[in-house]
Amino acid sequence: MKTVELLEEHSVLDGVQYKYRHRSESLNCSMTFSLFLPNKEKFPEPSLLWWLSGLTCTDDNFTHKAGAQRVAARLGIAMIMPDTSPRGKEIADSDDYDLGQGAGFYLNATQKPWSSHYKMYDYIIKELTSLVREEFHLIGPEFISGHSMGGHGALVLGLRNPKRFQSITAFAPIVNPSQVPWGIKAFENYLGDNKEDWAEWDAVELIKRYSDKKVPILIDQGDTDQFYKKELEPDKLVKVAKEKKYPLTVRMQSGYDHSYYTIATFIEEHLEFHMNQLKNIKPKE
Amino acid sequence: MKTVELLEEHSVLDGVQYKYRHRSESLNCSMTFSLFLPNKEKFPEPSLLWWLSGLTCTDDNFTHKAGAQRVAARLGIAMIMPDTSPRGKEIADSDDYDLGQGAGFYLNATQKPWSSHYKMYDYIIKELTSLVREEFHLIGPEFISGHSMGGHGALVLGLRNPKRFQSITAFAPIVNPSQVPWGIKAFENYLGDNKEDWAEWDAVELIKRYSDKKVPILIDQGDTDQFYKKELEPDKLVKVAKEKKYPLTVRMQSGYDHSYYTIATFIEEHLEFHMNQLKNIKPKE
């Protein structure tokens, strides 16, 4: 029996774009997600990209604006786009765009009033994972990618689950949330005052203490991104990655900003990066 | 002196996506439009595609969702995306999505209360044309394309200005508005009861009485489009085109619907169709 309700189904670029609703146990609310499947005959067992969106986004933004379906259809990649937080009138929220609904930060909140619903890490890594495996039989190799807050999510979820994700890419990620306004505000609210708890959800801190399988990371950062200096600063990640000899590539993109136009420009190279890692890794198995 | 106000500027796919605001004389209100320019060094004198959107759309829909910038950047095509009607609190409107603001139907209204602002034909064919030529020096060959109501617009504007547009393409166009609910409602309101006036804004009627230079037309129509039978029916255009030996290609696309996913799928072929016409035409000059 399907536990998901189909909301939309569209043919697009030799694949199908779906939008679903389901009841989430971990978030204790109704959630939507979007799913792209490449041509089933050509790719019966596709790879799976997890795409994590940024502040204020839903599952629609990347789905509508990135043009990724064209590339995923060609390379044989399924893509799942979760929403960015629990949703609903009964769910804790704030008037600010960077806290509460639309701003889940891909962590498990421990502080009231957030802790009863804001469990985006468990939702993605456990619940939605089981769902796509069981309902959609997506059991191929997995990659993770995201933008801004979702770039932070891709880095943290990827680094915490290196046996699962073959590679990580991000656009303009918040690499060191413990040290920047967006992250400090979120972590204080969701996690409380203990900085040791924050480190578990901070890519710079995770790489500092990293001792697991090193999953390659590619980051694109636009140099006219209005949040570059205040919230993002991938140099901080470059520094700790060098110290730990962690395989990280950060590309500064001249003239590119924080918008989905930047994602639309480079998403093809990100998906190709993921598929290339797969080729590199497979012979070693 | 620039008569336009820059609202947005984004690097995307080796080109730049702009959004502008200006005061329209013909519509007597403030309007926005979007403009994509391919790399100026590679394409100092690009061709120009006019994209006309459908009901409820603004200049944003195609700009955000079609993924056309990738193709236009490669082929050297500038693209202008006008809004779909005059806008503003002081402008006549209706509570229906298919009449009034967002539903200008690319004609010059003659009936009150619409006639004081709803002059989308003049706006595009005269005012915005002068603007892009003078402000942006876009004086290359021109094509026209659109979706649904905008497909109707592309057909009508193209057929009425065959010396100007090298080719016409449309996605799911309203080919015979005089005979379908969307068109009848719009024409009764904007044009009044005289059916002879309607014929001037109806592609089927224009081709019936056509005697000018024949500009090639390509149409894509999805067969799972929910409006296909009730509002669109390109077969009506095929019939009159055959009688007049008008160069029209209609492609039924199996499994494709009325959404922007269909546009994203086939926009590359439309832009290539336009550029190919240019190649065919140029040697004859």
Coordinates of C-alpha atoms in Angstrom, one line a residue:
Chain A
M1 CA 0.0 0.0 0.0
K2 CA 1.3 3.5 -0.9
T3 CA 1.7 5.7 2.1
V4 CA 2.1 8.7 -0.1
E5 CA -0.5 10.8 -1.9
L6 CA 0.3 11.9 -5.5
L7 CA -0.2 15.6 -6.0
E8 CA 1.4 16.2 -9.4
E9 CA 2.9 14.2 -12.2
H10 CA 4.5 15.8 -15.3
S11 CA 6.5 14.4 -18.1
V12 CA 9.7 16.4 -18.5
L13 CA 12.8 15.8 -20.5
D14 CA 12.5 12.0 -20.9
G15 CA 11.6 11.6 -17.2
V16 CA 8.7 12.3 -14.9
Q17 CA 8.5 15.0 -12.2
Y18 CA 6.3 14.0 -9.2
K19 CA 5.1 15.9 -6.2
Y20 CA 3.8 13.9 -3.2
R21 CA 2.3 14.5 0.2
H22 CA 2.7 12.2 3.2
R23 CA 2.3 12.1 6.9
S24 CA 5.7 12.3 8.6
E25 CA 6.2 10.4 11.8
S26 CA 9.5 12.1 12.8
L27 CA 8.1 15.7 12.1
N28 CA 4.6 14.8 13.3
C29 CA 2.9 16.7 10.5
S30 CA 1.9 16.5 6.8
M31 CA 4.8 17.1 4.4
T32 CA 5.3 17.4 0.7
F33 CA 8.3 16.4 -1.3
S34 CA 9.2 16.3 -5.0
L35 CA 10.7 13.4 -6.9
F36 CA 12.2 13.2 -10.4
L37 CA 12.6 9.8 -12.0
P38 CA 14.6 9.4 -15.2
N39 CA 13.2 7.1 -18.0
K40 CA 12.6 3.8 -16.3
E41 CA 13.4 1.7 -19.3
K42 CA 16.8 3.3 -19.8
F43 CA 17.6 3.6 -16.1
P44 CA 15.7 0.8 -14.1
E45 CA 18.1 1.3 -11.1
P46 CA 19.0 5.0 -11.1
S47 CA 21.4 6.8 -8.8
L48 CA 19.7 9.1 -6.3
L49 CA 20.5 12.7 -5.6
W50 CA 19.2 14.3 -2.4
W51 CA 18.7 18.0 -2.9
L52 CA 18.4 20.2 0.1
S53 CA 17.1 23.7 -0.4
G54 CA 17.8 27.0 1.4
L55 CA 16.0 29.4 3.7
T56 CA 12.3 30.1 2.8
C57 CA 12.3 27.4 0.1
T58 CA 10.0 24.4 -0.3
D59 CA 10.5 21.4 -2.4
D60 CA 9.4 23.5 -5.4
N61 CA 12.2 26.0 -5.8
F62 CA 14.9 23.6 -7.1
T63 CA 12.3 21.5 -9.0
H64 CA 11.0 24.6 -10.9
K65 CA 14.1 26.7 -11.4
A66 CA 17.3 24.7 -11.6
G67 CA 16.7 22.9 -14.9
A68 CA 18.3 19.8 -13.3
Q69 CA 15.9 17.4 -14.8
R70 CA 17.6 17.7 -18.2
V71 CA 20.9 16.6 -16.8
A72 CA 19.5 14.0 -14.5
A73 CA 17.5 12.4 -17.4
R74 CA 20.7 12.2 -19.4
L75 CA 22.8 10.7 -16.6
G76 CA 20.2 8.4 -15.1
I77 CA 19.9 10.2 -11.7
A78 CA 16.7 10.2 -9.7
M79 CA 16.3 13.3 -7.5
I80 CA 14.5 13.8 -4.3
M81 CA 13.7 17.3 -3.1
P82 CA 12.4 17.5 0.6
D83 CA 10.8 20.5 2.1
T84 CA 13.0 22.7 4.4
S85 CA 11.1 22.3 7.7
P86 CA 8.0 20.9 9.3
R87 CA 4.9 22.8 8.2
G88 CA 1.5 23.7 9.5
K89 CA -0.5 26.1 11.6
E90 CA 0.0 24.0 14.7
I91 CA 3.8 23.9 14.3
A92 CA 6.1 26.4 16.1
D93 CA 7.2 29.2 13.9
S94 CA 8.7 32.7 14.0
D95 CA 8.0 35.9 12.1
D96 CA 11.6 35.8 10.8
Y97 CA 12.4 34.2 7.5
D98 CA 15.5 32.6 9.0
L99 CA 13.9 30.8 12.0
G100 CA 11.1 28.3 12.2
Q101 CA 9.1 27.2 9.1
G102 CA 11.2 27.3 6.0
A103 CA 14.4 27.3 8.2
G104 CA 14.8 23.8 9.6
F105 CA 18.6 23.7 9.2
Y106 CA 18.6 19.9 8.7
L107 CA 19.2 19.2 12.4
N108 CA 17.3 17.6 15.3
A109 CA 16.1 20.4 17.6
T110 CA 16.5 19.7 21.4
Q111 CA 15.0 23.0 22.7
K112 CA 11.4 23.9 23.3
P113 CA 9.2 24.8 21.5
W114 CA 11.1 23.5 18.5
S115 CA 12.0 20.0 19.7
S116 CA 8.5 18.5 19.2
H117 CA 8.6 18.9 15.4
Y118 CA 11.9 20.2 14.1
K119 CA 13.7 16.8 13.4
M120 CA 14.7 17.4 9.8
Y121 CA 17.9 15.2 10.2
D122 CA 15.9 12.2 11.3
Y123 CA 13.2 13.0 8.7
I124 CA 15.7 12.9 5.8
I125 CA 18.2 10.4 6.9
K126 CA 15.8 7.9 8.4
E127 CA 12.1 8.4 7.4
L128 CA 12.3 9.8 3.9
T129 CA 15.1 7.4 3.1
S130 CA 13.0 4.4 4.1
L131 CA 10.1 5.8 2.2
V132 CA 12.0 6.2 -1.1
R133 CA 13.5 2.8 -0.8
E134 CA 10.3 1.0 0.0
E135 CA 7.8 3.0 -2.1
F136 CA 10.0 3.9 -5.0
H137 CA 12.7 1.1 -4.9
L138 CA 15.4 3.7 -5.1
I139 CA 18.3 1.7 -3.9
G140 CA 21.1 2.9 -6.2
P141 CA 24.2 4.9 -5.1
E142 CA 23.3 8.2 -3.3
F143 CA 24.7 11.7 -3.6
I144 CA 23.8 14.8 -1.7
S145 CA 23.7 18.4 -2.7
G146 CA 22.1 21.7 -1.6
H147 CA 22.1 25.5 -1.6
S148 CA 22.9 27.9 1.2
M149 CA 21.2 26.5 4.4
G150 CA 20.7 23.4 2.2
G151 CA 24.4 23.4 1.3
H152 CA 25.1 23.3 5.1
G153 CA 22.6 20.4 5.2
A154 CA 24.3 18.6 2.4
L155 CA 27.8 19.0 4.0
V156 CA 26.6 17.9 7.5
L157 CA 24.4 15.0 6.4
G158 CA 27.1 13.9 4.0
L159 CA 29.9 14.1 6.5
R160 CA 27.8 12.3 9.2
N161 CA 26.9 9.5 6.8
P162 CA 30.0 8.9 4.7
K163 CA 29.2 5.3 4.0
R164 CA 26.0 6.3 2.4
F165 CA 26.8 9.2 0.2
Q166 CA 29.3 8.8 -2.6
S167 CA 29.9 12.5 -2.9
I168 CA 28.8 15.9 -1.7
T169 CA 28.3 19.2 -3.6
A170 CA 27.0 22.5 -2.5
F171 CA 26.2 25.9 -3.8
A172 CA 27.0 28.8 -1.5
P173 CA 26.8 26.7 1.7
I174 CA 26.8 27.9 5.2
V175 CA 30.0 26.1 6.1
N176 CA 30.5 27.3 9.6
P177 CA 27.0 28.0 11.1
S178 CA 28.4 28.2 14.7
Q179 CA 30.2 31.4 13.7
V180 CA 27.7 33.4 11.5
P181 CA 24.4 35.2 12.2
W182 CA 22.1 32.8 10.4
G183 CA 23.6 29.7 12.1
I184 CA 24.0 31.3 15.6
K185 CA 20.4 32.3 15.7
A186 CA 19.2 28.9 14.5
F187 CA 21.5 26.9 16.8
E188 CA 20.7 29.0 19.9
N189 CA 17.0 28.4 19.3
Y190 CA 17.1 24.8 18.2
L191 CA 20.0 23.5 20.2
G192 CA 20.5 25.7 23.2
D193 CA 23.7 27.2 24.5
N194 CA 26.1 24.3 24.6
K195 CA 28.6 24.9 21.8
E196 CA 29.7 21.2 21.9
D197 CA 26.1 20.4 20.6
W198 CA 26.5 22.9 17.9
A199 CA 29.7 21.3 16.6
E200 CA 27.8 18.2 15.6
W201 CA 25.9 20.3 13.0
D202 CA 28.8 22.4 11.7
A203 CA 30.8 21.3 8.6
V204 CA 34.0 23.1 9.7
E205 CA 33.8 21.5 13.1
L206 CA 33.0 18.1 11.7
I207 CA 36.0 18.2 9.3
K208 CA 38.3 19.3 12.2
R209 CA 37.6 16.1 14.1
Y210 CA 37.0 13.9 11.0
S211 CA 38.3 10.3 11.0
D212 CA 35.9 8.5 8.7
K213 CA 35.9 7.7 5.0
K214 CA 36.6 10.8 3.0
V215 CA 33.7 11.6 0.6
P216 CA 34.8 14.1 -2.1
I217 CA 33.2 17.6 -1.8
L218 CA 32.7 20.2 -4.6
I219 CA 31.5 23.7 -3.7
D220 CA 30.6 26.6 -6.0
Q221 CA 30.5 30.1 -4.5
G222 CA 29.6 33.2 -6.4
D223 CA 31.8 36.2 -5.7
T224 CA 28.9 38.7 -6.0
D225 CA 26.7 36.7 -3.6
Q226 CA 25.4 39.2 -1.1
F227 CA 25.8 36.7 1.7
Y228 CA 29.3 35.6 0.8
K229 CA 31.3 37.5 3.4
K230 CA 28.7 37.6 6.2
E231 CA 27.2 34.1 6.2
L232 CA 29.1 31.8 3.9
E233 CA 32.9 32.2 3.6
P234 CA 33.9 28.8 2.2
D235 CA 37.6 29.7 3.0
K236 CA 37.0 28.5 6.5
L237 CA 36.2 25.1 5.2
V238 CA 39.2 25.2 2.8
K239 CA 41.5 25.8 5.8
V240 CA 40.4 22.9 7.9
A241 CA 40.2 20.6 4.8
K242 CA 43.8 21.4 4.0
E243 CA 44.9 20.6 7.6
K244 CA 43.0 17.2 7.5
K245 CA 43.9 16.5 3.8
Y246 CA 40.2 16.3 3.1
P247 CA 39.3 16.2 -0.7
L248 CA 37.5 19.5 -1.1
T249 CA 37.3 21.7 -4.2
V250 CA 35.9 25.2 -3.8
R251 CA 35.4 27.2 -7.0
M252 CA 34.9 30.9 -6.8
Q253 CA 32.5 31.9 -9.7
S254 CA 33.1 35.4 -10.8
G255 CA 30.0 37.5 -11.2
Y256 CA 27.6 34.9 -9.9
D257 CA 25.2 35.7 -7.0
H258 CA 23.1 33.8 -4.4
S259 CA 20.1 33.1 -6.8
Y260 CA 18.9 30.0 -8.5
Y261 CA 20.4 31.4 -11.8
T262 CA 23.8 30.3 -10.3
I263 CA 22.4 26.9 -9.6
A264 CA 21.0 26.6 -13.1
T265 CA 24.4 27.5 -14.5
F266 CA 26.5 24.9 -12.6
I267 CA 24.1 22.1 -11.8
E268 CA 25.2 20.1 -14.8
E269 CA 28.8 20.1 -13.5
H270 CA 27.6 19.1 -10.1
L271 CA 25.7 16.1 -11.3
E272 CA 28.6 15.1 -13.5
F273 CA 30.9 15.4 -10.5
H274 CA 28.7 13.0 -8.6
M275 CA 28.6 10.5 -11.5
N276 CA 32.3 10.7 -11.9
Q277 CA 32.9 9.9 -8.3
L278 CA 30.8 6.8 -8.8
K279 CA 32.9 5.7 -11.7
N280 CA 36.1 6.3 -9.7
I281 CA 34.7 4.4 -6.7
K282 CA 33.1 1.4 -8.4
P283 CA 36.2 -0.4 -9.6
K284 CA 37.6 -0.4 -6.1
E285 CA 34.6 -2.2 -4.6
Chain B
M1 CA 19.2 58.5 -20.9
K2 CA 17.8 55.2 -19.8
T3 CA 14.0 55.2 -19.5
V4 CA 14.0 51.9 -17.7
E5 CA 14.8 51.0 -14.1
L6 CA 17.0 48.0 -13.4
L7 CA 15.3 45.7 -10.8
E8 CA 17.4 42.5 -11.1
E9 CA 20.6 41.4 -12.8
H10 CA 21.9 37.8 -12.6
S11 CA 24.7 36.0 -14.4
V12 CA 23.3 32.8 -15.8
L13 CA 24.8 30.3 -18.2
D14 CA 27.3 32.6 -20.0
G15 CA 24.7 35.4 -20.3
V16 CA 22.9 37.9 -18.1
Q17 CA 19.3 37.8 -17.0
Y18 CA 17.8 41.3 -16.3
K19 CA 14.4 42.4 -15.0
Y20 CA 13.3 46.0 -15.6
R21 CA 10.5 48.4 -14.8
H22 CA 9.4 51.2 -17.0
R23 CA 6.5 53.6 -17.5
S24 CA 4.4 52.4 -20.5
E25 CA 2.7 55.1 -22.6
S26 CA 0.5 52.7 -24.5
L27 CA -0.8 50.9 -21.4
N28 CA -0.7 54.0 -19.2
C29 CA 0.8 52.2 -16.2
S30 CA 4.1 51.0 -14.8
M31 CA 5.2 47.6 -16.3
T32 CA 8.0 45.1 -15.7
F33 CA 9.7 43.0 -18.3
S34 CA 12.6 40.5 -18.3
L35 CA 15.4 40.4 -20.8
F36 CA 18.1 37.8 -21.3
L37 CA 21.3 38.8 -23.2
P38 CA 23.8 36.2 -24.3
N39 CA 27.5 36.9 -23.9
K40 CA 28.2 40.3 -25.5
E41 CA 31.6 39.4 -26.8
K42 CA 30.5 36.2 -28.5
F43 CA 27.3 37.7 -29.7
P44 CA 27.5 41.5 -30.2
E45 CA 24.4 41.5 -32.4
P46 CA 22.2 38.7 -31.2
S47 CA 18.9 37.6 -32.6
L48 CA 15.8 38.5 -30.5
L49 CA 13.1 36.1 -29.3
W50 CA 9.9 37.6 -28.1
W51 CA 8.3 35.2 -25.5
L52 CA 4.6 35.7 -24.7
S53 CA 3.3 34.0 -21.6
G54 CA -0.1 32.5 -20.8
L55 CA -3.0 33.4 -18.5
T56 CA -2.0 34.4 -14.9
C57 CA 1.7 34.7 -15.8
T58 CA 4.0 37.6 -15.5
D59 CA 7.4 38.1 -17.1
D60 CA 8.9 35.8 -14.4
N61 CA 7.3 32.4 -15.3
F62 CA 9.2 31.6 -18.5
T63 CA 12.3 33.4 -17.1
H64 CA 12.4 31.2 -14.0
K65 CA 11.1 27.9 -15.3
A66 CA 11.8 27.2 -18.9
G67 CA 15.6 26.8 -18.8
A68 CA 15.8 28.7 -22.1
Q69 CA 18.8 30.8 -21.1
R70 CA 21.1 27.7 -21.6
V71 CA 20.0 27.3 -25.2
A72 CA 19.8 31.1 -25.9
A73 CA 23.3 31.5 -24.6
R74 CA 24.6 28.8 -26.9
L75 CA 22.8 30.0 -30.0
G76 CA 23.2 33.7 -29.5
I77 CA 19.6 34.7 -28.9
A78 CA 18.5 37.6 -26.7
M79 CA 15.0 37.0 -25.2
I80 CA 12.5 39.5 -24.1
M81 CA 9.7 38.4 -21.8
P82 CA 6.9 41.0 -21.4
D83 CA 4.2 40.8 -18.8
T84 CA 0.7 39.6 -19.9
S85 CA -1.4 42.7 -19.2
P86 CA -1.4 46.2 -17.8
R87 CA -1.0 46.1 -14.0
G88 CA -2.1 48.2 -11.1
K89 CA -4.8 49.0 -8.6
E90 CA -6.2 51.7 -10.8
I91 CA -6.4 49.4 -13.8
A92 CA -9.7 47.6 -14.7
D93 CA -9.7 44.0 -13.6
S94 CA -12.0 41.0 -12.9
D95 CA -12.1 38.4 -10.2
D96 CA -11.6 35.7 -12.9
Y97 CA -8.2 34.5 -13.8
D98 CA -9.0 34.6 -17.5
L99 CA -10.1 38.2 -17.8
G100 CA -8.4 41.4 -16.8
Q101 CA -5.0 41.6 -15.2
G102 CA -2.8 38.6 -16.2
A103 CA -5.1 38.0 -19.2
G104 CA -4.4 40.8 -21.8
F105 CA -4.7 38.4 -24.8
Y106 CA -2.2 40.5 -26.8
L107 CA -4.8 42.7 -28.4
N108 CA -6.0 46.3 -28.4
A109 CA -9.2 46.5 -26.4
T110 CA -12.0 48.7 -27.9
Q111 CA -14.6 48.3 -25.2
K112 CA -15.0 50.1 -21.8
P113 CA -13.7 49.7 -19.1
W114 CA -10.8 47.9 -20.8
S115 CA -10.0 50.2 -23.7
S116 CA -8.2 52.8 -21.6
H117 CA -5.3 50.5 -20.6
Y118 CA -5.6 47.1 -22.4
K119 CA -3.4 47.8 -25.5
M120 CA -1.0 44.9 -25.3
Y121 CA -0.6 44.7 -29.1
D122 CA 0.6 48.3 -29.4
Y123 CA 2.7 47.8 -26.2
I124 CA 4.6 44.9 -27.7
I125 CA 4.7 45.7 -31.4
K126 CA 5.4 49.4 -31.0
E127 CA 6.4 50.6 -27.6
L128 CA 8.5 47.7 -26.3
T129 CA 10.0 47.2 -29.7
S130 CA 11.2 50.8 -29.8
L131 CA 12.5 50.4 -26.3
V132 CA 14.6 47.3 -26.9
R133 CA 16.0 48.8 -30.1
E134 CA 16.9 52.1 -28.6
E135 CA 17.9 51.2 -25.1
F136 CA 19.4 47.8 -25.7
H137 CA 20.4 48.1 -29.4
L138 CA 18.6 44.8 -30.2
I139 CA 18.3 45.2 -33.9
G140 CA 19.0 41.6 -35.1
P141 CA 16.5 39.2 -36.7
E142 CA 13.4 38.6 -34.6
F143 CA 11.4 35.5 -33.7
I144 CA 8.2 35.1 -31.6
S145 CA 7.0 32.3 -29.4
G146 CA 4.6 31.8 -26.6
H147 CA 2.5 29.5 -24.4
S148 CA -1.3 29.0 -24.3
M149 CA -2.8 32.6 -24.4
G150 CA 0.8 33.6 -25.3
G151 CA 0.8 31.0 -28.1
H152 CA -2.2 32.8 -29.4
G153 CA -0.3 36.0 -29.1
A154 CA 2.7 34.7 -30.9
L155 CA 0.6 33.4 -33.8
V156 CA -1.4 36.6 -34.1
L157 CA 1.5 39.0 -33.7
G158 CA 3.6 36.9 -36.0
L159 CA 0.9 36.6 -38.7
R160 CA 0.1 40.3 -38.5
N161 CA 3.8 41.3 -38.8
P162 CA 5.3 38.8 -41.2
K163 CA 8.1 41.1 -42.5
R164 CA 9.3 41.5 -38.9
F165 CA 9.3 38.0 -37.5
Q166 CA 11.4 35.3 -39.2
S167 CA 9.5 32.4 -37.6
I168 CA 6.8 31.6 -35.1
T169 CA 6.6 28.8 -32.5
A170 CA 4.0 28.1 -29.9
F171 CA 3.3 25.7 -27.0
A172 CA -0.3 24.7 -26.6
P173 CA -1.6 27.9 -28.3
I174 CA -5.2 29.0 -28.4
V175 CA -5.4 28.9 -32.2
N176 CA -9.1 29.8 -32.6
P177 CA -10.1 32.1 -29.7
S178 CA -13.3 33.2 -31.4
Q179 CA -14.6 29.6 -30.9
V180 CA -13.5 28.6 -27.4
P181 CA -14.5 29.7 -23.9
W182 CA -11.3 31.5 -23.0
G183 CA -11.3 33.5 -26.2
I184 CA -15.0 34.2 -26.4
K185 CA -15.0 35.6 -22.9
A186 CA -12.0 37.8 -23.6
F187 CA -13.2 39.0 -27.0
E188 CA -16.7 39.8 -25.9
N189 CA -15.2 41.9 -23.1
Y190 CA -12.3 43.5 -24.9
L191 CA -13.7 43.8 -28.4
G192 CA -17.5 43.8 -28.2
D193 CA -19.9 41.8 -30.3
N194 CA -18.8 42.3 -33.8
K195 CA -17.2 39.0 -35.0
E196 CA -15.4 40.7 -37.8
D197 CA -13.4 42.5 -35.2
W198 CA -12.6 39.2 -33.5
A199 CA -11.2 37.8 -36.7
E200 CA -8.3 40.2 -36.6
W201 CA -7.1 38.6 -33.4
D202 CA -7.7 34.9 -34.3
A203 CA -4.9 32.8 -35.9
V204 CA -7.4 30.5 -37.7
E205 CA -9.2 33.4 -39.2
L206 CA -6.0 35.2 -40.1
I207 CA -4.7 32.2 -42.0
K208 CA -8.0 31.8 -43.8
R209 CA -7.6 35.2 -45.4
Y210 CA -3.8 35.2 -45.5
S211 CA -2.0 36.7 -48.5
D212 CA 1.3 37.9 -47.1
K213 CA 4.8 36.4 -46.8
K214 CA 4.4 33.0 -45.2
V215 CA 6.4 32.8 -42.0
P216 CA 7.1 29.2 -40.9
I217 CA 5.2 28.0 -37.7
L218 CA 6.0 25.2 -35.3
I219 CA 3.6 24.2 -32.6
D220 CA 4.0 21.6 -29.8
Q221 CA 0.8 20.3 -28.2
G222 CA 0.8 17.8 -25.3
D223 CA -1.9 15.2 -25.6
T224 CA -2.5 15.0 -21.8
D225 CA -2.9 18.8 -21.7
Q226 CA -6.1 19.4 -19.7
F227 CA -7.1 22.3 -22.0
Y228 CA -6.4 20.5 -25.3
K229 CA -9.9 19.6 -26.3
K230 CA -11.8 22.5 -24.8
E231 CA -9.6 25.5 -25.5
L232 CA -6.7 24.6 -27.9
E233 CA -7.3 22.0 -30.6
P234 CA -4.5 22.9 -33.1
D235 CA -6.2 20.7 -35.7
K236 CA -8.3 23.7 -36.6
L237 CA -5.2 25.5 -37.6
V238 CA -3.8 22.5 -39.4
K239 CA -7.0 22.4 -41.5
V240 CA -6.9 26.0 -42.7
A241 CA -3.1 25.9 -43.1
K242 CA -3.5 22.9 -45.5
E243 CA -6.1 24.8 -47.5
K244 CA -3.8 27.8 -47.8
K245 CA -0.6 25.8 -48.2
Y246 CA 0.7 27.6 -45.2
P247 CA 4.0 26.1 -43.7
L248 CA 2.8 24.8 -40.4
T249 CA 4.2 21.9 -38.3
V250 CA 2.1 20.7 -35.4
R251 CA 3.6 18.0 -33.2
M252 CA 1.5 16.1 -30.7
Q253 CA 3.6 15.3 -27.7
S254 CA 2.5 12.1 -26.0
G255 CA 2.2 12.3 -22.2
Y256 CA 3.0 16.0 -22.0
D257 CA 0.6 18.4 -20.2
H258 CA 0.0 22.2 -20.1
S259 CA 2.7 23.0 -17.6
Y260 CA 6.1 24.7 -17.9
Y261 CA 7.7 21.2 -17.7
T262 CA 6.5 20.7 -21.3
I263 CA 8.1 24.0 -22.3
A264 CA 11.3 23.1 -20.5
T265 CA 11.4 19.9 -22.5
F266 CA 11.0 21.3 -26.0
I267 CA 12.2 24.9 -25.8
E268 CA 15.6 23.8 -27.2
E269 CA 14.0 22.5 -30.3
H270 CA 12.0 25.7 -30.7
L271 CA 15.0 28.0 -30.5
E272 CA 16.8 25.7 -32.9
F273 CA 13.8 25.9 -35.3
H274 CA 14.0 29.7 -35.2
M275 CA 17.8 29.7 -35.8
N276 CA 17.4 27.3 -38.7
Q277 CA 14.8 29.5 -40.4
L278 CA 17.3 32.3 -40.2
K279 CA 19.9 30.1 -41.9
N280 CA 17.4 29.2 -44.6
I281 CA 16.3 32.8 -45.1
K282 CA 19.6 34.6 -45.1
P283 CA 21.1 33.2 -48.3
K284 CA 18.0 34.5 -50.2
E285 CA 18.5 38.1 -49.1

